[in-house]
mmCIF file of C-alpha atoms in Angstrom:
data_model
loop_
_atom_site.group_PDB
_atom_site.id
_atom_site.type_symbol
_atom_site.label_atom_id
_atom_site.label_comp_id
_atom_site.label_asym_id
_atom_site.label_seq_id
_atom_site.Cartn_x
_atom_site.Cartn_y
_atom_site.Cartn_z
ATOM 1 C CA UNK A 201 123.149 65.800 69.630
ATOM 2 C CA UNK A 202 120.728 68.118 71.484
ATOM 3 C CA UNK A 203 122.263 70.397 74.063
ATOM 4 C CA UNK A 204 120.698 70.254 77.524
ATOM 5 C CA UNK A 205 118.911 73.490 78.400
ATOM 6 C CA UNK A 206 120.238 75.229 81.483
ATOM 7 C CA UNK A 207 117.987 76.899 84.005
ATOM 8 C CA UNK A 208 118.422 80.600 84.794
ATOM 9 C CA UNK A 209 120.163 79.733 88.075
ATOM 10 C CA UNK A 210 122.507 77.302 86.326
ATOM 11 C CA UNK A 211 123.380 79.898 83.673
ATOM 12 C CA UNK A 212 124.064 82.460 86.413
ATOM 13 C CA UNK A 213 126.304 79.970 88.195
ATOM 14 C CA UNK A 214 128.259 79.166 85.021
ATOM 15 C CA UNK A 215 128.681 82.850 84.188
ATOM 16 C CA UNK A 216 129.819 83.594 87.745
ATOM 17 C CA UNK A 217 132.443 80.827 87.654
ATOM 18 C CA UNK A 218 133.654 81.970 84.227
ATOM 19 C CA UNK A 219 133.885 85.574 85.383
ATOM 20 C CA UNK A 220 135.915 84.513 88.450
ATOM 21 C CA UNK A 221 138.301 82.531 86.263
ATOM 22 C CA UNK A 222 138.761 85.498 83.954
ATOM 23 C CA UNK A 223 139.358 87.785 86.934
ATOM 24 C CA UNK A 224 142.065 85.478 88.334
ATOM 25 C CA UNK A 225 143.668 85.129 84.896
ATOM 26 C CA UNK A 226 143.722 88.920 84.447
ATOM 27 C CA UNK A 227 145.208 89.342 87.919
ATOM 28 C CA UNK A 228 147.889 86.736 87.219
ATOM 29 C CA UNK A 229 148.689 88.371 83.872
ATOM 30 C CA UNK A 230 148.987 91.794 85.523
ATOM 31 C CA UNK A 231 151.399 90.345 88.097
ATOM 32 C CA UNK A 232 153.453 88.728 85.328
ATOM 33 C CA UNK A 233 153.525 92.018 83.405
ATOM 34 C CA UNK A 234 154.826 93.824 86.496
ATOM 35 C CA UNK A 235 157.521 91.200 87.063
ATOM 36 C CA UNK A 236 158.563 91.309 83.410
ATOM 37 C CA UNK A 237 158.739 95.119 83.495
ATOM 38 C CA UNK A 238 160.730 95.025 86.725
ATOM 39 C CA UNK A 239 163.212 92.548 85.283
ATOM 40 C CA UNK A 240 162.316 89.816 87.790
ATOM 41 C CA UNK A 241 162.108 87.236 85.009
ATOM 42 C CA UNK A 242 165.287 86.121 83.288
ATOM 43 C CA UNK A 243 166.034 86.137 79.544
ATOM 44 C CA UNK A 244 163.880 84.372 76.985
ATOM 45 C CA UNK A 245 164.706 80.725 76.401
ATOM 46 C CA UNK A 246 163.259 77.887 74.304
ATOM 47 C CA UNK A 247 161.284 75.080 75.929
ATOM 48 C CA UNK A 248 158.812 72.279 75.329
ATOM 49 C CA UNK A 249 155.428 71.877 77.010
ATOM 50 C CA UNK A 250 155.495 68.476 78.701
ATOM 51 C CA UNK A 251 152.178 68.759 80.581
ATOM 52 C CA UNK A 252 149.209 71.119 80.581
ATOM 53 C CA UNK A 253 146.998 72.075 83.536
ATOM 54 C CA UNK A 254 144.574 74.779 82.426
ATOM 55 C CA UNK A 255 146.365 78.134 82.712
ATOM 56 C CA UNK A 256 149.589 76.544 83.963
ATOM 57 C CA UNK A 257 152.091 74.333 82.153
ATOM 58 C CA UNK A 258 155.108 72.214 82.905
ATOM 59 C CA UNK A 259 157.840 73.425 80.558
ATOM 60 C CA UNK A 260 161.116 71.600 80.018
ATOM 61 C CA UNK A 261 164.149 73.698 79.121
ATOM 62 C CA UNK A 262 167.001 72.826 76.796
ATOM 63 C CA UNK A 263 169.032 71.328 79.681
ATOM 64 C CA UNK A 264 166.225 69.091 80.946
ATOM 65 C CA UNK A 265 165.068 71.320 83.809
ATOM 66 C CA UNK A 266 161.290 71.390 84.309
ATOM 67 C CA UNK A 267 159.520 74.485 85.628
ATOM 68 C CA UNK A 268 155.840 75.186 86.322
ATOM 69 C CA UNK A 269 154.885 78.164 84.137
ATOM 70 C CA UNK A 270 151.936 80.489 83.761
ATOM 71 C CA UNK A 271 150.390 81.515 80.457
ATOM 72 C CA UNK A 272 150.155 85.121 79.330
ATOM 73 C CA UNK A 273 146.536 86.160 78.724
ATOM 74 C CA UNK A 274 147.114 86.507 74.967
ATOM 75 C CA UNK A 275 148.212 82.866 74.644
ATOM 76 C CA UNK A 276 145.462 80.288 74.276
ATOM 77 C CA UNK A 277 145.250 76.694 73.164
ATOM 78 C CA UNK A 278 148.704 75.471 74.115
ATOM 79 C CA UNK A 279 149.006 71.697 74.332
ATOM 80 C CA UNK A 280 151.552 69.081 75.311
ATOM 81 C CA UNK A 281 154.343 68.998 72.751
ATOM 82 C CA UNK A 282 154.191 72.695 71.880
ATOM 83 C CA UNK A 283 157.552 74.455 71.546
ATOM 84 C CA UNK A 284 157.450 77.743 73.419
ATOM 85 C CA UNK A 285 159.498 80.724 74.517
ATOM 86 C CA UNK A 286 159.533 81.249 78.288
ATOM 87 C CA UNK A 287 161.215 83.256 81.023
ATOM 88 C CA UNK A 288 161.932 82.240 84.613
ATOM 89 C CA UNK A 289 162.408 83.687 88.079
ATOM 90 C CA UNK A 290 165.316 82.245 90.087
ATOM 91 C CA UNK A 291 166.091 81.597 93.743
ATOM 92 C CA UNK A 292 169.241 82.729 95.553
ATOM 93 C CA UNK A 293 171.163 79.732 94.201
ATOM 94 C CA UNK A 294 170.184 80.465 90.598
ATOM 95 C CA UNK A 295 167.622 77.679 90.201
ATOM 96 C CA UNK A 296 164.492 78.432 88.169
ATOM 97 C CA UNK A 297 161.497 78.333 90.505
ATOM 98 C CA UNK A 298 158.680 79.804 88.409
ATOM 99 C CA UNK A 299 158.177 80.770 84.794
ATOM 100 C CA UNK A 300 155.944 82.538 82.336
ATOM 101 C CA UNK A 301 155.356 81.468 78.730
ATOM 102 C CA UNK A 302 155.549 84.508 76.460
ATOM 103 C CA UNK A 303 155.235 82.974 72.967
ATOM 104 C CA UNK A 304 154.513 79.778 71.070
ATOM 105 C CA UNK A 305 156.741 78.640 68.214
ATOM 106 C CA UNK A 306 155.258 77.514 64.901
ATOM 107 C CA UNK A 307 153.752 74.035 65.025
ATOM 108 C CA UNK A 308 154.862 71.182 62.778
ATOM 109 C CA UNK A 309 151.414 69.628 63.218
ATOM 110 C CA UNK A 310 148.677 69.233 65.801
ATOM 111 C CA UNK A 311 146.642 66.209 66.865
ATOM 112 C CA UNK A 312 142.995 67.133 67.375
ATOM 113 C CA UNK A 313 140.170 65.057 68.722
ATOM 114 C CA UNK A 314 136.462 65.890 68.789
ATOM 115 C CA UNK A 315 134.917 66.387 72.207
ATOM 116 C CA UNK A 316 131.453 65.213 73.262
ATOM 117 C CA UNK A 317 129.858 68.078 71.326
ATOM 118 C CA UNK A 318 131.796 67.332 68.152
ATOM 119 C CA UNK A 319 134.093 70.359 68.502
ATOM 120 C CA UNK A 320 137.709 69.689 67.581
ATOM 121 C CA UNK A 321 140.038 70.006 70.556
ATOM 122 C CA UNK A 322 143.846 69.963 70.203
ATOM 123 C CA UNK A 323 145.500 67.391 72.482
ATOM 124 C CA UNK A 324 149.156 67.320 71.355
ATOM 125 C CA UNK A 325 151.490 69.033 68.896
ATOM 126 C CA UNK A 326 154.719 68.469 66.965
ATOM 127 C CA UNK A 327 154.353 64.701 66.613
ATOM 128 C CA UNK A 328 156.329 62.468 64.257
ATOM 129 C CA UNK A 329 154.199 59.340 64.494
ATOM 130 C CA UNK A 330 151.018 57.961 66.020
ATOM 131 C CA UNK A 331 151.516 54.512 67.549
ATOM 132 C CA UNK A 332 148.204 52.662 67.475
ATOM 133 C CA UNK A 333 148.468 50.072 70.233
ATOM 134 C CA UNK A 334 146.338 46.946 70.219
ATOM 135 C CA UNK A 335 146.802 43.658 72.008
ATOM 136 C CA UNK A 336 145.995 39.975 72.067
ATOM 137 C CA UNK A 337 143.698 40.852 75.001
ATOM 138 C CA UNK A 338 141.339 42.639 74.755
ATOM 139 C CA UNK A 339 140.858 41.113 71.305
ATOM 140 C CA UNK A 340 141.527 43.732 68.609
ATOM 141 C CA UNK A 341 138.605 44.736 66.431
ATOM 142 C CA UNK A 342 139.646 45.645 62.864
ATOM 143 C CA UNK A 343 137.082 48.437 62.665
ATOM 144 C CA UNK A 344 138.557 50.153 65.737
ATOM 145 C CA UNK A 345 142.054 49.904 64.243
ATOM 146 C CA UNK A 346 140.688 51.335 60.991
ATOM 147 C CA UNK A 347 139.124 54.236 62.903
ATOM 148 C CA UNK A 348 142.496 55.117 64.385
ATOM 149 C CA UNK A 349 144.162 54.817 60.981
ATOM 150 C CA UNK A 350 141.559 57.076 59.341
ATOM 151 C CA UNK A 351 141.965 59.644 62.134
ATOM 152 C CA UNK A 352 145.762 59.506 61.776
ATOM 153 C CA UNK A 353 145.619 59.879 57.999
ATOM 154 C CA UNK A 354 143.352 62.929 58.414
ATOM 155 C CA UNK A 355 145.981 64.639 60.597
ATOM 156 C CA UNK A 356 148.835 63.916 58.202
ATOM 157 C CA UNK A 357 150.804 62.283 61.043
ATOM 158 C CA UNK A 358 152.357 58.937 60.090
ATOM 159 C CA UNK A 359 150.718 55.977 61.873
ATOM 160 C CA UNK A 360 152.307 52.696 62.952
ATOM 161 C CA UNK A 361 150.665 49.664 64.554
ATOM 162 C CA UNK A 362 151.962 48.184 67.808
ATOM 163 C CA UNK A 363 150.800 44.686 68.735
ATOM 164 C CA UNK A 364 151.279 44.311 72.477
ATOM 165 C CA UNK A 365 151.148 41.250 74.755
ATOM 166 C CA UNK A 366 152.508 38.911 72.057
ATOM 167 C CA UNK A 367 153.443 36.473 74.847
ATOM 168 C CA UNK A 368 149.715 35.607 74.876
ATOM 169 C CA UNK A 369 149.690 34.907 71.149
ATOM 170 C CA UNK A 370 149.327 31.231 70.115
ATOM 171 C CA UNK A 371 152.231 29.744 68.157
ATOM 172 C CA UNK A 372 150.156 29.627 64.977
ATOM 173 C CA UNK A 373 149.435 33.336 65.280
ATOM 174 C CA UNK A 374 145.706 32.706 64.929
ATOM 175 C CA UNK A 375 143.514 35.281 63.206
ATOM 176 C CA UNK A 376 145.910 38.036 64.244
ATOM 177 C CA UNK A 377 148.525 36.777 61.763
ATOM 178 C CA UNK A 378 146.165 37.426 58.840
ATOM 179 C CA UNK A 379 145.134 40.788 60.300
ATOM 180 C CA UNK A 380 148.741 41.960 60.671
ATOM 181 C CA UNK A 381 149.668 40.745 57.198
ATOM 182 C CA UNK A 382 146.798 42.764 55.743
ATOM 183 C CA UNK A 383 148.017 46.027 57.281
ATOM 184 C CA UNK A 384 151.663 45.327 56.448
ATOM 185 C CA UNK A 385 150.652 44.741 52.820
ATOM 186 C CA UNK A 386 149.161 48.253 52.828
ATOM 187 C CA UNK A 387 152.518 49.671 53.912
ATOM 188 C CA UNK A 388 151.793 50.286 57.581
ATOM 189 C CA UNK A 389 154.705 49.477 59.928
ATOM 190 C CA UNK A 390 153.756 46.785 62.452
ATOM 191 C CA UNK A 391 155.759 46.352 65.657
ATOM 192 C CA UNK A 392 155.303 43.352 67.967
ATOM 193 C CA UNK A 393 156.098 43.879 71.641
ATOM 194 C CA UNK A 394 155.622 42.527 75.152
ATOM 195 C CA UNK A 395 156.628 43.513 78.663
ATOM 196 C CA UNK A 396 156.811 39.842 79.698
ATOM 197 C CA UNK A 397 160.158 39.144 78.012
ATOM 198 C CA UNK A 398 163.538 40.743 78.582
ATOM 199 C CA UNK A 399 164.038 41.711 74.930
ATOM 200 C CA UNK A 400 160.337 42.238 74.298
ATOM 201 C CA UNK A 401 160.656 46.002 73.777
ATOM 202 C CA UNK A 402 163.633 46.012 71.366
ATOM 203 C CA UNK A 403 161.571 46.449 68.203
ATOM 204 C CA UNK A 404 159.484 49.192 69.837
ATOM 205 C CA UNK A 405 162.578 51.062 71.037
ATOM 206 C CA UNK A 406 163.972 50.999 67.505
ATOM 207 C CA UNK A 407 160.721 52.472 66.222
ATOM 208 C CA UNK A 408 160.705 55.199 68.909
ATOM 209 C CA UNK A 409 164.314 56.336 68.356
ATOM 210 C CA UNK A 410 164.639 59.838 66.927
ATOM 211 C CA UNK A 411 160.897 60.519 66.958
ATOM 212 C CA UNK A 412 158.196 62.181 69.038
ATOM 213 C CA UNK A 413 155.417 59.622 69.309
ATOM 214 C CA UNK A 414 151.882 59.405 70.648
ATOM 215 C CA UNK A 415 150.363 56.205 71.996
ATOM 216 C CA UNK A 416 146.663 55.743 71.257
ATOM 217 C CA UNK A 417 144.422 52.723 71.612
ATOM 218 C CA UNK A 418 141.493 51.326 73.508
ATOM 219 C CA UNK A 419 141.694 50.734 77.255
ATOM 220 C CA UNK A 420 143.478 47.653 78.509
ATOM 221 C CA UNK A 421 145.863 47.219 75.581
ATOM 222 C CA UNK A 422 148.837 47.967 77.832
ATOM 223 C CA UNK A 423 149.844 51.526 76.960
ATOM 224 C CA UNK A 424 150.585 52.404 80.584
ATOM 225 C CA UNK A 425 152.387 49.088 81.137
ATOM 226 C CA UNK A 426 154.610 49.779 78.137
ATOM 227 C CA UNK A 427 155.420 53.275 79.366
ATOM 228 C CA UNK A 428 156.119 51.916 82.841
ATOM 229 C CA UNK A 429 158.817 49.717 81.288
ATOM 230 C CA UNK A 430 160.090 52.431 78.981
ATOM 231 C CA UNK A 431 160.262 54.908 81.877
ATOM 232 C CA UNK A 432 161.241 52.985 85.013
ATOM 233 C CA UNK A 433 161.703 56.195 87.008
ATOM 234 C CA UNK A 434 158.151 57.386 86.328
ATOM 235 C CA UNK A 435 155.125 56.218 88.298
ATOM 236 C CA UNK A 436 152.117 55.326 86.184
ATOM 237 C CA UNK A 437 149.079 53.688 87.680
ATOM 238 C CA UNK A 438 148.358 50.473 85.762
ATOM 239 C CA UNK A 439 144.780 49.257 85.566
ATOM 240 C CA UNK A 440 143.838 45.587 85.425
ATOM 241 C CA UNK A 441 141.525 44.038 82.883
ATOM 242 C CA UNK A 442 137.992 43.515 84.065
ATOM 243 C CA UNK A 443 137.544 39.751 84.448
ATOM 244 C CA UNK A 444 133.980 40.012 83.182
ATOM 245 C CA UNK A 445 134.417 42.159 80.085
ATOM 246 C CA UNK A 446 138.154 41.737 79.353
ATOM 247 C CA UNK A 447 138.192 45.486 78.778
ATOM 248 C CA UNK A 448 140.645 47.766 80.490
ATOM 249 C CA UNK A 449 140.147 50.598 82.899
ATOM 250 C CA UNK A 450 141.344 54.109 82.122
ATOM 251 C CA UNK A 451 144.533 54.953 84.011
ATOM 252 C CA UNK A 452 145.974 58.123 82.427
ATOM 253 C CA UNK A 453 144.208 61.434 82.971
ATOM 254 C CA UNK A 454 146.257 64.059 81.099
ATOM 255 C CA UNK A 455 148.587 64.110 78.102
ATOM 256 C CA UNK A 456 152.242 64.219 79.158
ATOM 257 C CA UNK A 457 155.519 64.213 77.248
ATOM 258 C CA UNK A 458 158.359 61.956 78.355
ATOM 259 C CA UNK A 459 161.929 61.680 77.153
ATOM 260 C CA UNK A 460 162.858 58.015 76.831
ATOM 261 C CA UNK A 461 166.262 57.075 78.291
ATOM 262 C CA UNK A 462 166.398 53.681 76.545
ATOM 263 C CA UNK A 463 165.983 55.052 72.989
ATOM 264 C CA UNK A 464 168.152 57.685 71.310
ATOM 265 C CA UNK A 465 166.529 61.112 70.971
ATOM 266 C CA UNK A 466 163.062 59.690 71.608
ATOM 267 C CA UNK A 467 160.067 61.463 73.110
ATOM 268 C CA UNK A 468 156.672 59.996 73.889
ATOM 269 C CA UNK A 469 153.363 61.704 74.585
ATOM 270 C CA UNK A 470 151.007 59.549 76.617
ATOM 271 C CA UNK A 471 147.394 60.576 76.050
ATOM 272 C CA UNK A 472 144.285 59.493 77.969
ATOM 273 C CA UNK A 473 142.925 56.058 77.052
ATOM 274 C CA UNK A 474 139.827 56.016 74.872
ATOM 275 C CA UNK A 475 137.614 53.192 73.685
ATOM 276 C CA UNK A 476 136.537 54.635 70.375
ATOM 277 C CA UNK A 477 138.197 57.330 68.350
ATOM 278 C CA UNK A 478 135.622 59.940 67.336
ATOM 279 C CA UNK A 479 135.397 60.732 63.633
ATOM 280 C CA UNK A 480 132.334 63.000 63.686
ATOM 281 C CA UNK A 481 134.414 65.886 62.338
ATOM 282 C CA UNK A 482 135.113 64.027 59.069
ATOM 283 C CA UNK A 483 132.857 63.804 56.027
ATOM 284 C CA UNK A 484 132.422 60.749 53.799
ATOM 285 C CA UNK A 485 135.141 61.823 51.359
ATOM 286 C CA UNK A 486 137.669 62.359 54.163
ATOM 287 C CA UNK A 487 136.874 58.914 55.557
ATOM 288 C CA UNK A 488 137.409 57.357 52.115
ATOM 289 C CA UNK A 489 140.740 59.207 51.799
ATOM 290 C CA UNK A 490 141.717 57.694 55.153
ATOM 291 C CA UNK A 491 141.709 54.225 53.572
ATOM 292 C CA UNK A 492 144.977 54.516 51.680
ATOM 293 C CA UNK A 493 144.232 51.683 49.233
ATOM 294 C CA UNK A 494 141.094 53.565 48.086
ATOM 295 C CA UNK A 495 143.000 56.607 46.851
ATOM 296 C CA UNK A 496 143.958 55.286 43.408
ATOM 297 C CA UNK A 497 140.291 54.485 42.743
ATOM 298 C CA UNK A 498 138.598 57.603 44.103
ATOM 299 C CA UNK A 499 137.427 59.929 41.358
ATOM 300 C CA UNK A 500 137.117 57.109 38.821
ATOM 301 C CA UNK A 501 133.496 56.123 39.493
ATOM 302 C CA UNK A 502 130.973 56.440 36.650
ATOM 303 C CA UNK A 503 128.934 58.945 38.662
ATOM 304 C CA UNK A 504 130.612 61.976 40.222
ATOM 305 C CA UNK A 505 128.349 61.803 43.283
ATOM 306 C CA UNK A 506 128.876 58.051 43.770
ATOM 307 C CA UNK A 507 128.540 57.047 47.431
ATOM 308 C CA UNK A 508 130.092 53.606 46.855
ATOM 309 C CA UNK A 509 127.040 51.575 47.804
ATOM 310 C CA UNK A 510 125.323 49.844 44.880
ATOM 311 C CA UNK A 511 125.871 52.374 42.094
ATOM 312 C CA UNK A 512 126.803 50.935 38.683
ATOM 313 C CA UNK A 513 130.343 51.744 37.634
ATOM 314 C CA UNK A 514 131.577 52.305 41.225
ATOM 315 C CA UNK A 515 135.364 52.072 41.102
ATOM 316 C CA UNK A 516 135.617 50.995 44.745
ATOM 317 C CA UNK A 517 133.112 48.148 44.372
ATOM 318 C CA UNK A 518 134.919 46.973 41.240
ATOM 319 C CA UNK A 519 138.229 47.070 43.136
ATOM 320 C CA UNK A 520 136.704 44.911 45.874
ATOM 321 C CA UNK A 521 135.519 42.392 43.267
ATOM 322 C CA UNK A 522 139.013 42.262 41.711
ATOM 323 C CA UNK A 523 140.619 41.745 45.110
ATOM 324 C CA UNK A 524 142.459 45.093 45.086
ATOM 325 C CA UNK A 525 140.554 46.128 48.221
ATOM 326 C CA UNK A 526 139.971 43.635 51.029
ATOM 327 C CA UNK A 527 136.232 43.070 51.642
ATOM 328 C CA UNK A 528 136.646 43.537 55.408
ATOM 329 C CA UNK A 529 138.360 46.890 54.910
ATOM 330 C CA UNK A 530 135.538 48.009 52.617
ATOM 331 C CA UNK A 531 132.971 46.801 55.150
ATOM 332 C CA UNK A 532 134.832 48.759 57.809
ATOM 333 C CA UNK A 533 134.646 51.865 55.621
ATOM 334 C CA UNK A 534 130.895 51.412 55.182
ATOM 335 C CA UNK A 535 130.437 50.905 58.931
ATOM 336 C CA UNK A 536 132.292 54.140 59.700
ATOM 337 C CA UNK A 537 130.339 56.146 57.114
ATOM 338 C CA UNK A 538 127.034 54.731 58.371
ATOM 339 C CA UNK A 539 127.952 55.666 61.936
ATOM 340 C CA UNK A 540 128.636 59.257 60.773
ATOM 341 C CA UNK A 541 125.221 59.422 59.126
ATOM 342 C CA UNK A 542 123.588 58.168 62.343
ATOM 343 C CA UNK A 543 124.992 61.132 64.288
#
């Protein structure tokens, strides 16, 4: 992708804005240093980043109190889900009113996503599972599900599939029954859910219990509707499906961590809706590794540089012919690899 050339005036404007941001950050850091030296901030305490707004964060303490905190200048790249060490100033009644994050604890893992320029950008940390949400409407496309699964496998974070809006599913199950059976046969957990029935979230709540989860999926699959039911005290704007395209509108603008009252020890990070998960940062081998049923066959092709197209002795093609790999999954793999080559 070619970068757009900036004019001299545009470059000057960008540099001026950046310089002003750096000046304000340095000023804020100097003020924090003075307060720390003067003992205005209390003792260090552990916390969890539940929302991120540039140089400020919402940090939740061990007792559930949430405080808006500033970042020290030497701390960069914090994301929702990070465990941090912070200190707070207090009012006359002893309530924390402002804080400063002084350190970040070691991460268990980090979920990264490529931006428009293909640069990896962290969006959340310390996650136990990625819940890939799809729905009866808009109709799920296997290749999009496979993209999410490949991206999840690349992070090392366990994925699970969540089929939402099952109240719209025909009694026979339709084509979705075969699709779900295919993923379950591969070992992926599949959870069926709906907000239209009283007990429609029971299976999802069981899956959420004891874990920090991230919801991902294309727009309109009902992520915000699910969270609205899971968190009745939170206000999430829910977008309606476009009647023309049956695609959803984006409703969530920043990643945020919620503690779920209806599931034991459960946390959920809601990330902005996206229509296609970018995989530009992966090479062909990483994509192949993301198809878990390929792994036993990789490295067994006749040619070491086999690209799994029409080469004789290709272990993947032979596995497809034997029925060990579903033809649609292999076609999905080829589609993803071809899309990488196009970019």
